[in-house]
Amino acid sequence: MILDTRYLLLRLGQAVLVLLLAFTAAFVLLTLIPGDGVTARFADPALGLSPDQIAQIREATGADDSWFSRYLISLTGFLTGDFGYSVQTGAAVSTIIAAALPSTAVLAAAGFLTALVFAVVIAVAATYGPTVGPFAWVRRVLDSVPSLFISVPVFWLGILLIQAFSFQLGLVSVVSPGPAEALVLPTLTVAVPLSAPIAQVLIRSITEVQASGFVKVTTAKGASELWLLVHTVARNAVLPGLTIIGLVFGELVAGAVVTETVFGRNGIGLITAQAVTHRDNQILLAVVVIATFGYVIINLAVDLLYPVIDVRLRTPRTAASGRGLKSSDAAARSALTTTAASVGVDLDWTDHSAAPTGTAAEASSETKGTHP
């Protein structure tokens, strides 16, 4: 088996615990903030509601219940898929989230894939670009690009892209654009800062793999740089990249929320900004849980991909070690012996697990001493 069942169950348990802690932390922080959604919505004198009417509304919505009671009610509702109702609009939170989620999901997916393309192109060009000649400066510039990208604020980048590509160049319209056109600038806004940490890790990882001994041996045997990159370097350098991909998913969610606010997209970002303004805690709790769920799923998938990509991380039964090979695997032993001999390593297939004891051990040591 590539995956250990106990490991899988452990990771699933950790994912559930993270979701519970995230929900609890969000609920406690929202409770500690002075005021509530009912006061923000119905205490406006322009509505003309009397204190008794406001008190009845608070009683009906449970706003005056103890925090622990409200916590249990909210937690039970979330476990059953009932996110409650919005204080501001009275609509079900699940309906509001379901209407806004597709737009955010499309933006997040497009930004994530674009960021991966940017990161891979920058990393490969920064590590395999020319070191001498008239274009040597390109490699140095690309090596410093991730540091520049990671320091760019998302909201400022979105405004800059609107000014440059829409108002100045007229390439992309931001006034009544089509579905595809409306996605271009927001995708770039999300992808540029997201690609920076991925590119930084890939550059460092590719550089370390290039300096390893097995790459030097393969290069000495006549392998081209392209073959090494595809068959050796990429496979060994991808694991740190997977790790950082899982870690920057939170930045992807935050970037999508800010980007939707800048571009006026009807998504999770817009309803989150409105919920913060109106103290609509049920919507905020739902957004936190959904974002945490996505983060947990991405990191769980990354953890489960590790043993698929790197055989060294698989269960012992599938590890490619000499002891794990059966005596009938003559072809596999021969292939490993030939490969090791090509780099000056002599493999010993003798089974040392059953060491001689007593007189046999002494005879063995005497024989070794007589015939070195």
mmCIF file of C-alpha atoms in Angstrom:
data_model
loop_
_atom_site.group_PDB
_atom_site.id
_atom_site.type_symbol
_atom_site.label_atom_id
_atom_site.label_comp_id
_atom_site.label_asym_id
_atom_site.label_seq_id
_atom_site.Cartn_x
_atom_site.Cartn_y
_atom_site.Cartn_z
ATOM 1 C CA MET A 1 0.000 0.000 0.000
ATOM 2 C CA ILE A 2 1.205 3.496 -0.841
ATOM 3 C CA LEU A 3 -0.734 5.045 2.058
ATOM 4 C CA ASP A 4 -0.906 3.769 5.590
ATOM 5 C CA THR A 5 -4.496 3.539 6.832
ATOM 6 C CA ARG A 6 -3.537 4.778 10.290
ATOM 7 C CA TYR A 7 -1.778 7.779 8.766
ATOM 8 C CA LEU A 8 -4.862 8.591 6.679
ATOM 9 C CA LEU A 9 -7.164 8.362 9.707
ATOM 10 C CA LEU A 10 -4.777 10.528 11.725
ATOM 11 C CA ARG A 11 -4.760 13.225 9.058
ATOM 12 C CA LEU A 12 -8.563 13.165 8.808
ATOM 13 C CA GLY A 13 -8.831 13.517 12.576
ATOM 14 C CA GLN A 14 -6.450 16.476 12.513
ATOM 15 C CA ALA A 15 -8.525 18.080 9.756
ATOM 16 C CA VAL A 16 -11.703 17.811 11.824
ATOM 17 C CA LEU A 17 -9.900 19.264 14.846
ATOM 18 C CA VAL A 18 -8.635 22.230 12.813
ATOM 19 C CA LEU A 19 -12.166 22.957 11.598
ATOM 20 C CA LEU A 20 -13.515 22.847 15.151
ATOM 21 C CA LEU A 21 -10.770 25.133 16.477
ATOM 22 C CA ALA A 22 -11.247 27.605 13.631
ATOM 23 C CA PHE A 23 -14.997 27.780 14.239
ATOM 24 C CA THR A 24 -14.491 28.204 17.994
ATOM 25 C CA ALA A 25 -11.851 30.919 17.591
ATOM 26 C CA ALA A 26 -14.008 32.854 15.110
ATOM 27 C CA PHE A 27 -17.075 32.602 17.337
ATOM 28 C CA VAL A 28 -15.198 33.782 20.427
ATOM 29 C CA LEU A 29 -13.587 36.728 18.630
ATOM 30 C CA LEU A 30 -16.896 37.845 17.116
ATOM 31 C CA THR A 31 -18.555 37.558 20.527
ATOM 32 C CA LEU A 32 -15.902 39.702 22.204
ATOM 33 C CA ILE A 33 -16.427 42.576 19.768
ATOM 34 C CA PRO A 34 -18.816 45.170 21.291
ATOM 35 C CA GLY A 35 -22.256 45.348 19.739
ATOM 36 C CA ASP A 36 -24.110 42.832 17.612
ATOM 37 C CA GLY A 37 -25.935 42.520 14.326
ATOM 38 C CA VAL A 38 -29.408 43.080 15.785
ATOM 39 C CA THR A 39 -28.377 46.411 17.298
ATOM 40 C CA ALA A 40 -26.626 47.464 14.092
ATOM 41 C CA ARG A 41 -29.666 46.570 12.007
ATOM 42 C CA PHE A 42 -32.706 47.560 14.095
ATOM 43 C CA ALA A 43 -31.516 50.233 16.568
ATOM 44 C CA ASP A 44 -31.421 52.869 13.842
ATOM 45 C CA PRO A 45 -33.839 55.675 14.890
ATOM 46 C CA ALA A 46 -34.870 56.042 11.247
ATOM 47 C CA LEU A 47 -36.704 52.696 11.489
ATOM 48 C CA GLY A 48 -38.926 54.022 14.287
ATOM 49 C CA LEU A 49 -38.842 50.812 16.378
ATOM 50 C CA SER A 50 -39.591 51.098 20.084
ATOM 51 C CA PRO A 51 -37.300 49.548 22.714
ATOM 52 C CA ASP A 52 -39.935 46.864 23.374
ATOM 53 C CA GLN A 53 -39.998 45.902 19.711
ATOM 54 C CA ILE A 54 -36.219 45.735 19.602
ATOM 55 C CA ALA A 55 -36.245 43.599 22.755
ATOM 56 C CA GLN A 56 -38.724 41.216 21.115
ATOM 57 C CA ILE A 57 -36.466 40.927 18.062
ATOM 58 C CA ARG A 58 -33.461 40.220 20.250
ATOM 59 C CA GLU A 59 -35.408 37.524 22.096
ATOM 60 C CA ALA A 60 -36.590 35.944 18.840
ATOM 61 C CA THR A 61 -33.081 35.872 17.365
ATOM 62 C CA GLY A 62 -31.426 34.692 20.602
ATOM 63 C CA ALA A 63 -29.133 37.710 20.742
ATOM 64 C CA ASP A 64 -29.495 37.945 24.534
ATOM 65 C CA ASP A 65 -28.804 34.264 25.206
ATOM 66 C CA SER A 66 -25.557 33.265 26.892
ATOM 67 C CA TRP A 67 -22.543 32.951 24.627
ATOM 68 C CA PHE A 68 -22.191 29.249 25.393
ATOM 69 C CA SER A 69 -25.799 28.581 24.432
ATOM 70 C CA ARG A 70 -25.361 30.481 21.181
ATOM 71 C CA TYR A 71 -22.108 28.601 20.548
ATOM 72 C CA LEU A 72 -23.774 25.200 20.924
ATOM 73 C CA ILE A 73 -26.708 26.233 18.730
ATOM 74 C CA SER A 74 -24.395 27.559 16.014
ATOM 75 C CA LEU A 75 -22.075 24.532 16.195
ATOM 76 C CA THR A 76 -25.001 22.101 15.985
ATOM 77 C CA GLY A 77 -26.387 24.007 13.027
ATOM 78 C CA PHE A 78 -23.073 23.991 11.193
ATOM 79 C CA LEU A 79 -22.656 20.248 11.758
ATOM 80 C CA THR A 80 -26.059 19.656 10.167
ATOM 81 C CA GLY A 81 -25.522 22.119 7.311
ATOM 82 C CA ASP A 82 -27.732 24.850 8.766
ATOM 83 C CA PHE A 83 -25.732 28.100 8.822
ATOM 84 C CA GLY A 84 -28.579 30.163 10.252
ATOM 85 C CA TYR A 85 -30.046 33.378 8.865
ATOM 86 C CA SER A 86 -28.590 36.736 7.983
ATOM 87 C CA VAL A 87 -29.543 39.492 10.396
ATOM 88 C CA GLN A 88 -29.263 42.100 7.661
ATOM 89 C CA THR A 89 -31.402 40.483 4.945
ATOM 90 C CA GLY A 90 -33.231 37.673 6.760
ATOM 91 C CA ALA A 91 -32.215 35.198 4.048
ATOM 92 C CA ALA A 92 -30.654 31.833 4.832
ATOM 93 C CA VAL A 93 -26.882 32.062 5.025
ATOM 94 C CA SER A 94 -26.535 28.850 3.022
ATOM 95 C CA THR A 95 -28.503 30.465 0.172
ATOM 96 C CA ILE A 96 -26.316 33.579 0.253
ATOM 97 C CA ILE A 97 -23.107 31.516 0.282
ATOM 98 C CA ALA A 98 -24.343 29.219 -2.500
ATOM 99 C CA ALA A 99 -25.048 32.237 -4.734
ATOM 100 C CA ALA A 100 -21.650 33.848 -4.125
ATOM 101 C CA LEU A 101 -19.376 30.795 -3.969
ATOM 102 C CA PRO A 102 -19.197 29.884 -7.699
ATOM 103 C CA SER A 103 -17.798 33.289 -8.680
ATOM 104 C CA THR A 104 -15.121 33.105 -5.979
ATOM 105 C CA ALA A 105 -14.299 29.477 -6.835
ATOM 106 C CA VAL A 106 -13.739 30.349 -10.502
ATOM 107 C CA LEU A 107 -11.514 33.305 -9.583
ATOM 108 C CA ALA A 108 -9.527 31.260 -7.047
ATOM 109 C CA ALA A 109 -9.001 28.371 -9.485
ATOM 110 C CA ALA A 110 -7.963 30.672 -12.340
ATOM 111 C CA GLY A 111 -5.621 32.647 -10.075
ATOM 112 C CA PHE A 112 -4.106 29.498 -8.616
ATOM 113 C CA LEU A 113 -3.380 27.890 -11.999
ATOM 114 C CA THR A 114 -1.972 31.148 -13.373
ATOM 115 C CA ALA A 115 0.235 31.506 -10.296
ATOM 116 C CA LEU A 116 1.592 27.976 -10.829
ATOM 117 C CA VAL A 117 2.462 28.805 -14.448
ATOM 118 C CA PHE A 118 4.180 32.042 -13.392
ATOM 119 C CA ALA A 119 6.101 30.281 -10.614
ATOM 120 C CA VAL A 120 7.343 27.418 -12.801
ATOM 121 C CA VAL A 121 8.400 29.727 -15.635
ATOM 122 C CA ILE A 122 10.235 32.073 -13.256
ATOM 123 C CA ALA A 123 11.938 29.213 -11.381
ATOM 124 C CA VAL A 124 13.111 27.400 -14.526
ATOM 125 C CA ALA A 125 14.318 30.605 -16.201
ATOM 126 C CA ALA A 126 16.103 31.736 -13.027
ATOM 127 C CA THR A 127 17.942 28.409 -12.625
ATOM 128 C CA TYR A 128 18.517 27.348 -16.247
ATOM 129 C CA GLY A 129 18.896 30.741 -17.884
ATOM 130 C CA PRO A 130 22.205 31.816 -19.464
ATOM 131 C CA THR A 131 24.938 32.770 -17.028
ATOM 132 C CA VAL A 132 27.157 34.428 -19.628
ATOM 133 C CA GLY A 133 26.479 36.435 -22.723
ATOM 134 C CA PRO A 134 24.230 39.384 -23.523
ATOM 135 C CA PHE A 135 21.182 37.788 -21.890
ATOM 136 C CA ALA A 136 22.812 36.867 -18.581
ATOM 137 C CA TRP A 137 20.995 39.759 -16.929
ATOM 138 C CA VAL A 138 17.643 38.038 -17.542
ATOM 139 C CA ARG A 139 18.541 35.280 -15.099
ATOM 140 C CA ARG A 140 19.527 37.764 -12.397
ATOM 141 C CA VAL A 141 16.357 39.791 -12.879
ATOM 142 C CA LEU A 142 14.097 36.742 -12.734
ATOM 143 C CA ASP A 143 15.876 35.558 -9.611
ATOM 144 C CA SER A 144 14.825 38.772 -7.847
ATOM 145 C CA VAL A 145 11.278 38.883 -9.273
ATOM 146 C CA PRO A 146 9.691 36.756 -6.491
ATOM 147 C CA SER A 147 10.903 39.180 -3.839
ATOM 148 C CA LEU A 148 9.250 42.008 -5.768
ATOM 149 C CA PHE A 149 5.996 40.145 -6.350
ATOM 150 C CA ILE A 150 5.600 39.101 -2.725
ATOM 151 C CA SER A 151 5.848 42.701 -1.511
ATOM 152 C CA VAL A 152 3.098 44.045 -3.785
ATOM 153 C CA PRO A 153 -0.217 44.751 -1.958
ATOM 154 C CA VAL A 154 -3.143 43.038 -3.653
ATOM 155 C CA PHE A 155 -5.464 46.050 -3.610
ATOM 156 C CA TRP A 156 -2.760 48.347 -5.046
ATOM 157 C CA LEU A 157 -1.937 45.851 -7.783
ATOM 158 C CA GLY A 158 -5.594 45.568 -8.769
ATOM 159 C CA ILE A 159 -5.951 49.342 -9.057
ATOM 160 C CA LEU A 160 -2.681 49.546 -11.017
ATOM 161 C CA LEU A 161 -3.816 46.880 -13.485
ATOM 162 C CA ILE A 162 -7.127 48.684 -14.010
ATOM 163 C CA GLN A 163 -5.313 51.942 -14.711
ATOM 164 C CA ALA A 164 -2.777 50.355 -17.069
ATOM 165 C CA PHE A 165 -4.751 47.773 -19.060
ATOM 166 C CA SER A 166 -8.202 49.349 -18.978
ATOM 167 C CA PHE A 167 -7.930 53.134 -18.813
ATOM 168 C CA GLN A 168 -4.539 53.667 -20.479
ATOM 169 C CA LEU A 169 -4.189 50.818 -22.992
ATOM 170 C CA GLY A 170 -7.863 49.974 -23.418
ATOM 171 C CA LEU A 171 -7.131 46.249 -23.712
ATOM 172 C CA VAL A 172 -9.561 45.047 -21.052
ATOM 173 C CA SER A 173 -12.876 46.681 -20.230
ATOM 174 C CA VAL A 174 -14.033 47.014 -16.648
ATOM 175 C CA VAL A 175 -17.382 48.555 -17.602
ATOM 176 C CA SER A 176 -19.931 45.825 -18.447
ATOM 177 C CA PRO A 177 -17.308 43.274 -19.530
ATOM 178 C CA GLY A 178 -18.079 39.743 -20.697
ATOM 179 C CA PRO A 179 -17.626 36.740 -18.371
ATOM 180 C CA ALA A 180 -14.145 35.885 -19.708
ATOM 181 C CA GLU A 181 -12.993 39.493 -19.965
ATOM 182 C CA ALA A 182 -14.139 40.237 -16.426
ATOM 183 C CA LEU A 183 -11.890 37.454 -15.175
ATOM 184 C CA VAL A 184 -8.594 38.608 -16.761
ATOM 185 C CA LEU A 185 -7.498 41.417 -14.444
ATOM 186 C CA PRO A 186 -8.778 39.812 -11.200
ATOM 187 C CA THR A 187 -6.912 36.610 -12.103
ATOM 188 C CA LEU A 188 -3.650 38.514 -12.616
ATOM 189 C CA THR A 189 -4.230 40.388 -9.358
ATOM 190 C CA VAL A 190 -4.550 37.118 -7.447
ATOM 191 C CA ALA A 191 -1.800 35.246 -9.322
ATOM 192 C CA VAL A 192 1.096 37.706 -9.144
ATOM 193 C CA PRO A 193 1.624 37.835 -5.349
ATOM 194 C CA LEU A 194 0.626 34.173 -4.986
ATOM 195 C CA SER A 195 3.303 33.010 -7.439
ATOM 196 C CA ALA A 196 6.119 34.681 -5.496
ATOM 197 C CA PRO A 197 6.544 32.264 -2.549
ATOM 198 C CA ILE A 198 6.061 29.239 -4.834
ATOM 199 C CA ALA A 199 8.750 30.520 -7.212
ATOM 200 C CA GLN A 200 11.136 31.250 -4.326
ATOM 201 C CA VAL A 201 10.836 27.709 -2.968
ATOM 202 C CA LEU A 202 11.157 26.148 -6.434
ATOM 203 C CA ILE A 203 14.298 28.162 -7.218
ATOM 204 C CA ARG A 204 15.935 27.095 -3.964
ATOM 205 C CA SER A 205 14.832 23.482 -4.385
ATOM 206 C CA ILE A 206 15.991 23.218 -8.012
ATOM 207 C CA THR A 207 19.353 24.728 -7.084
ATOM 208 C CA GLU A 208 19.843 22.179 -4.289
ATOM 209 C CA VAL A 209 18.902 19.254 -6.536
ATOM 210 C CA GLN A 210 21.241 20.486 -9.270
ATOM 211 C CA ALA A 211 24.111 20.400 -6.764
ATOM 212 C CA SER A 212 23.372 16.847 -5.590
ATOM 213 C CA GLY A 213 25.657 13.951 -6.403
ATOM 214 C CA PHE A 214 23.271 11.838 -8.471
ATOM 215 C CA VAL A 215 22.600 14.765 -10.818
ATOM 216 C CA LYS A 216 26.328 15.320 -11.324
ATOM 217 C CA VAL A 217 26.832 11.617 -12.070
ATOM 218 C CA THR A 218 23.969 11.608 -14.567
ATOM 219 C CA THR A 219 25.336 14.751 -16.205
ATOM 220 C CA ALA A 220 28.772 13.159 -16.499
ATOM 221 C CA LYS A 221 27.167 10.201 -18.295
ATOM 222 C CA GLY A 222 25.957 12.562 -21.025
ATOM 223 C CA ALA A 223 22.380 13.454 -20.010
ATOM 224 C CA SER A 224 21.092 16.747 -21.388
ATOM 225 C CA GLU A 225 19.790 19.552 -19.180
ATOM 226 C CA LEU A 226 16.257 19.126 -20.529
ATOM 227 C CA TRP A 227 16.260 15.396 -19.799
ATOM 228 C CA LEU A 228 17.615 16.026 -16.300
ATOM 229 C CA LEU A 229 14.994 18.693 -15.637
ATOM 230 C CA VAL A 230 12.071 16.513 -16.750
ATOM 231 C CA HIS A 231 13.143 13.129 -15.360
ATOM 232 C CA THR A 232 15.276 13.940 -12.317
ATOM 233 C CA VAL A 233 15.331 17.535 -11.104
ATOM 234 C CA ALA A 234 11.596 18.265 -11.363
ATOM 235 C CA ARG A 235 10.582 15.081 -9.559
ATOM 236 C CA ASN A 236 12.930 15.747 -6.636
ATOM 237 C CA ALA A 237 12.251 19.491 -6.451
ATOM 238 C CA VAL A 238 8.459 19.277 -6.509
ATOM 239 C CA LEU A 239 7.969 18.193 -2.877
ATOM 240 C CA PRO A 240 8.954 21.551 -1.289
ATOM 241 C CA GLY A 241 6.794 23.195 -3.948
ATOM 242 C CA LEU A 242 3.808 21.103 -2.891
ATOM 243 C CA THR A 243 4.383 22.098 0.717
ATOM 244 C CA ILE A 244 4.363 25.822 -0.034
ATOM 245 C CA ILE A 245 1.294 25.407 -2.269
ATOM 246 C CA GLY A 246 -0.631 24.054 0.693
ATOM 247 C CA LEU A 247 0.591 26.849 2.930
ATOM 248 C CA VAL A 248 -0.265 29.729 0.563
ATOM 249 C CA PHE A 249 -3.868 28.606 0.092
ATOM 250 C CA GLY A 250 -4.850 30.970 2.909
ATOM 251 C CA GLU A 251 -3.231 33.799 0.960
ATOM 252 C CA LEU A 252 -5.246 32.706 -2.090
ATOM 253 C CA VAL A 253 -8.507 33.063 -0.153
ATOM 254 C CA ALA A 254 -7.504 36.446 1.279
ATOM 255 C CA GLY A 255 -6.356 37.658 -2.140
ATOM 256 C CA ALA A 256 -9.626 36.584 -3.736
ATOM 257 C CA VAL A 257 -11.651 38.423 -1.083
ATOM 258 C CA VAL A 258 -9.698 41.683 -1.532
ATOM 259 C CA THR A 259 -9.690 41.349 -5.323
ATOM 260 C CA GLU A 260 -13.452 40.888 -5.485
ATOM 261 C CA THR A 261 -13.896 44.018 -3.406
ATOM 262 C CA VAL A 262 -11.622 46.049 -5.716
ATOM 263 C CA PHE A 263 -13.284 44.823 -8.920
ATOM 264 C CA GLY A 264 -16.835 44.744 -7.519
ATOM 265 C CA ARG A 265 -17.345 41.041 -8.218
ATOM 266 C CA ASN A 266 -20.367 39.391 -6.623
ATOM 267 C CA GLY A 267 -18.577 36.745 -4.616
ATOM 268 C CA ILE A 268 -17.535 35.728 -1.134
ATOM 269 C CA GLY A 269 -15.375 38.844 -0.840
ATOM 270 C CA LEU A 270 -18.289 41.201 -1.374
ATOM 271 C CA ILE A 271 -20.616 39.491 1.100
ATOM 272 C CA THR A 272 -17.747 39.285 3.628
ATOM 273 C CA ALA A 273 -17.154 43.033 3.403
ATOM 274 C CA GLN A 274 -20.875 43.679 3.808
ATOM 275 C CA ALA A 275 -21.094 41.250 6.737
ATOM 276 C CA VAL A 276 -18.231 43.036 8.521
ATOM 277 C CA THR A 277 -19.960 46.375 8.042
ATOM 278 C CA HIS A 278 -23.307 45.148 9.364
ATOM 279 C CA ARG A 279 -21.941 42.773 12.039
ATOM 280 C CA ASP A 280 -23.634 39.805 10.353
ATOM 281 C CA ASN A 281 -21.856 37.161 12.430
ATOM 282 C CA GLN A 282 -23.581 34.126 10.906
ATOM 283 C CA ILE A 283 -22.240 34.996 7.461
ATOM 284 C CA LEU A 284 -18.778 35.652 8.873
ATOM 285 C CA LEU A 285 -18.785 32.303 10.678
ATOM 286 C CA ALA A 286 -19.844 30.535 7.486
ATOM 287 C CA VAL A 287 -17.080 32.236 5.485
ATOM 288 C CA VAL A 288 -14.469 31.271 8.084
ATOM 289 C CA VAL A 289 -15.602 27.642 8.121
ATOM 290 C CA ILE A 290 -15.679 27.390 4.312
ATOM 291 C CA ALA A 291 -12.232 28.995 3.956
ATOM 292 C CA THR A 292 -10.813 26.715 6.651
ATOM 293 C CA PHE A 293 -12.413 23.689 5.009
ATOM 294 C CA GLY A 294 -10.778 24.550 1.692
ATOM 295 C CA TYR A 295 -7.421 25.096 3.392
ATOM 296 C CA VAL A 296 -7.664 21.760 5.204
ATOM 297 C CA ILE A 297 -8.665 19.871 2.043
ATOM 298 C CA ILE A 298 -5.773 21.340 0.033
ATOM 299 C CA ASN A 299 -3.213 20.503 2.715
ATOM 300 C CA LEU A 300 -4.662 17.017 3.182
ATOM 301 C CA ALA A 301 -4.383 16.406 -0.557
ATOM 302 C CA VAL A 302 -0.779 17.641 -0.514
ATOM 303 C CA ASP A 303 0.090 15.306 2.372
ATOM 304 C CA LEU A 304 -1.476 12.347 0.563
ATOM 305 C CA LEU A 305 0.425 13.173 -2.632
ATOM 306 C CA TYR A 306 3.827 12.940 -0.924
ATOM 307 C CA PRO A 307 4.105 9.119 -0.978
ATOM 308 C CA VAL A 308 2.733 9.020 -4.527
ATOM 309 C CA ILE A 309 5.543 11.237 -5.803
ATOM 310 C CA ASP A 310 8.395 10.073 -3.544
ATOM 311 C CA VAL A 311 8.697 6.308 -3.013
ATOM 312 C CA ARG A 312 10.872 6.896 0.046
ATOM 313 C CA LEU A 313 7.807 8.136 1.910
ATOM 314 C CA ARG A 314 5.685 5.078 1.236
ATOM 315 C CA THR A 315 4.952 2.310 3.712
ATOM 316 C CA PRO A 316 7.830 -0.144 4.344
ATOM 317 C CA ARG A 317 6.119 -2.857 2.360
ATOM 318 C CA THR A 318 6.628 -0.864 -0.851
ATOM 319 C CA ALA A 319 9.975 0.710 -0.030
ATOM 320 C CA ALA A 320 12.582 -0.089 -2.636
ATOM 321 C CA SER A 321 15.245 -1.432 -0.325
ATOM 322 C CA GLY A 322 17.526 -4.435 -0.725
ATOM 323 C CA ARG A 323 15.966 -6.213 2.232
ATOM 324 C CA GLY A 324 12.484 -5.745 0.792
ATOM 325 C CA LEU A 325 13.397 -7.607 -2.423
ATOM 326 C CA LYS A 326 12.542 -11.290 -2.568
ATOM 327 C CA SER A 327 15.117 -13.848 -3.597
ATOM 328 C CA SER A 328 13.143 -14.479 -6.773
ATOM 329 C CA ASP A 329 13.576 -10.887 -7.944
ATOM 330 C CA ALA A 330 16.717 -11.689 -9.893
ATOM 331 C CA ALA A 331 15.972 -9.168 -12.617
ATOM 332 C CA ALA A 332 15.472 -6.332 -10.138
ATOM 333 C CA ARG A 333 18.672 -7.236 -8.275
ATOM 334 C CA SER A 334 20.611 -7.376 -11.513
ATOM 335 C CA ALA A 335 19.317 -3.972 -12.629
ATOM 336 C CA LEU A 336 20.158 -2.373 -9.279
ATOM 337 C CA THR A 337 23.604 -3.974 -9.229
ATOM 338 C CA THR A 338 24.377 -2.730 -12.754
ATOM 339 C CA THR A 339 23.181 0.796 -11.950
ATOM 340 C CA ALA A 340 25.179 0.934 -8.734
ATOM 341 C CA ALA A 341 28.297 -0.447 -10.427
ATOM 342 C CA SER A 342 28.123 2.329 -13.035
ATOM 343 C CA VAL A 343 28.750 4.850 -10.270
ATOM 344 C CA GLY A 344 31.355 2.754 -8.464
ATOM 345 C CA VAL A 345 29.140 1.180 -5.786
ATOM 346 C CA ASP A 346 29.260 -2.567 -5.092
ATOM 347 C CA LEU A 347 25.977 -3.886 -3.677
ATOM 348 C CA ASP A 348 26.117 -6.758 -1.178
ATOM 349 C CA TRP A 349 22.995 -8.944 -1.344
ATOM 350 C CA THR A 350 24.092 -11.227 1.512
ATOM 351 C CA ASP A 351 21.446 -11.627 4.221
ATOM 352 C CA HIS A 352 23.115 -10.520 7.466
ATOM 353 C CA SER A 353 19.922 -10.765 9.534
ATOM 354 C CA ALA A 354 20.811 -14.251 10.831
ATOM 355 C CA ALA A 355 24.313 -13.747 12.243
ATOM 356 C CA PRO A 356 26.302 -16.901 13.160
ATOM 357 C CA THR A 357 26.469 -17.712 16.849
ATOM 358 C CA GLY A 358 28.697 -19.749 19.110
ATOM 359 C CA THR A 359 31.432 -21.767 17.459
ATOM 360 C CA ALA A 360 30.115 -20.926 14.017
ATOM 361 C CA ALA A 361 30.683 -17.249 14.721
ATOM 362 C CA GLU A 362 34.209 -17.952 15.892
ATOM 363 C CA ALA A 363 34.879 -20.068 12.819
ATOM 364 C CA SER A 364 33.533 -17.307 10.635
ATOM 365 C CA SER A 365 35.742 -14.697 12.294
ATOM 366 C CA GLU A 366 38.798 -16.982 12.019
ATOM 367 C CA THR A 367 38.101 -17.569 8.353
ATOM 368 C CA LYS A 368 37.784 -13.841 7.725
ATOM 369 C CA GLY A 369 41.043 -13.293 9.578
ATOM 370 C CA THR A 370 42.865 -15.944 7.560
ATOM 371 C CA HIS A 371 41.565 -14.916 4.199
ATOM 372 C CA PRO A 372 41.056 -11.168 4.074
#
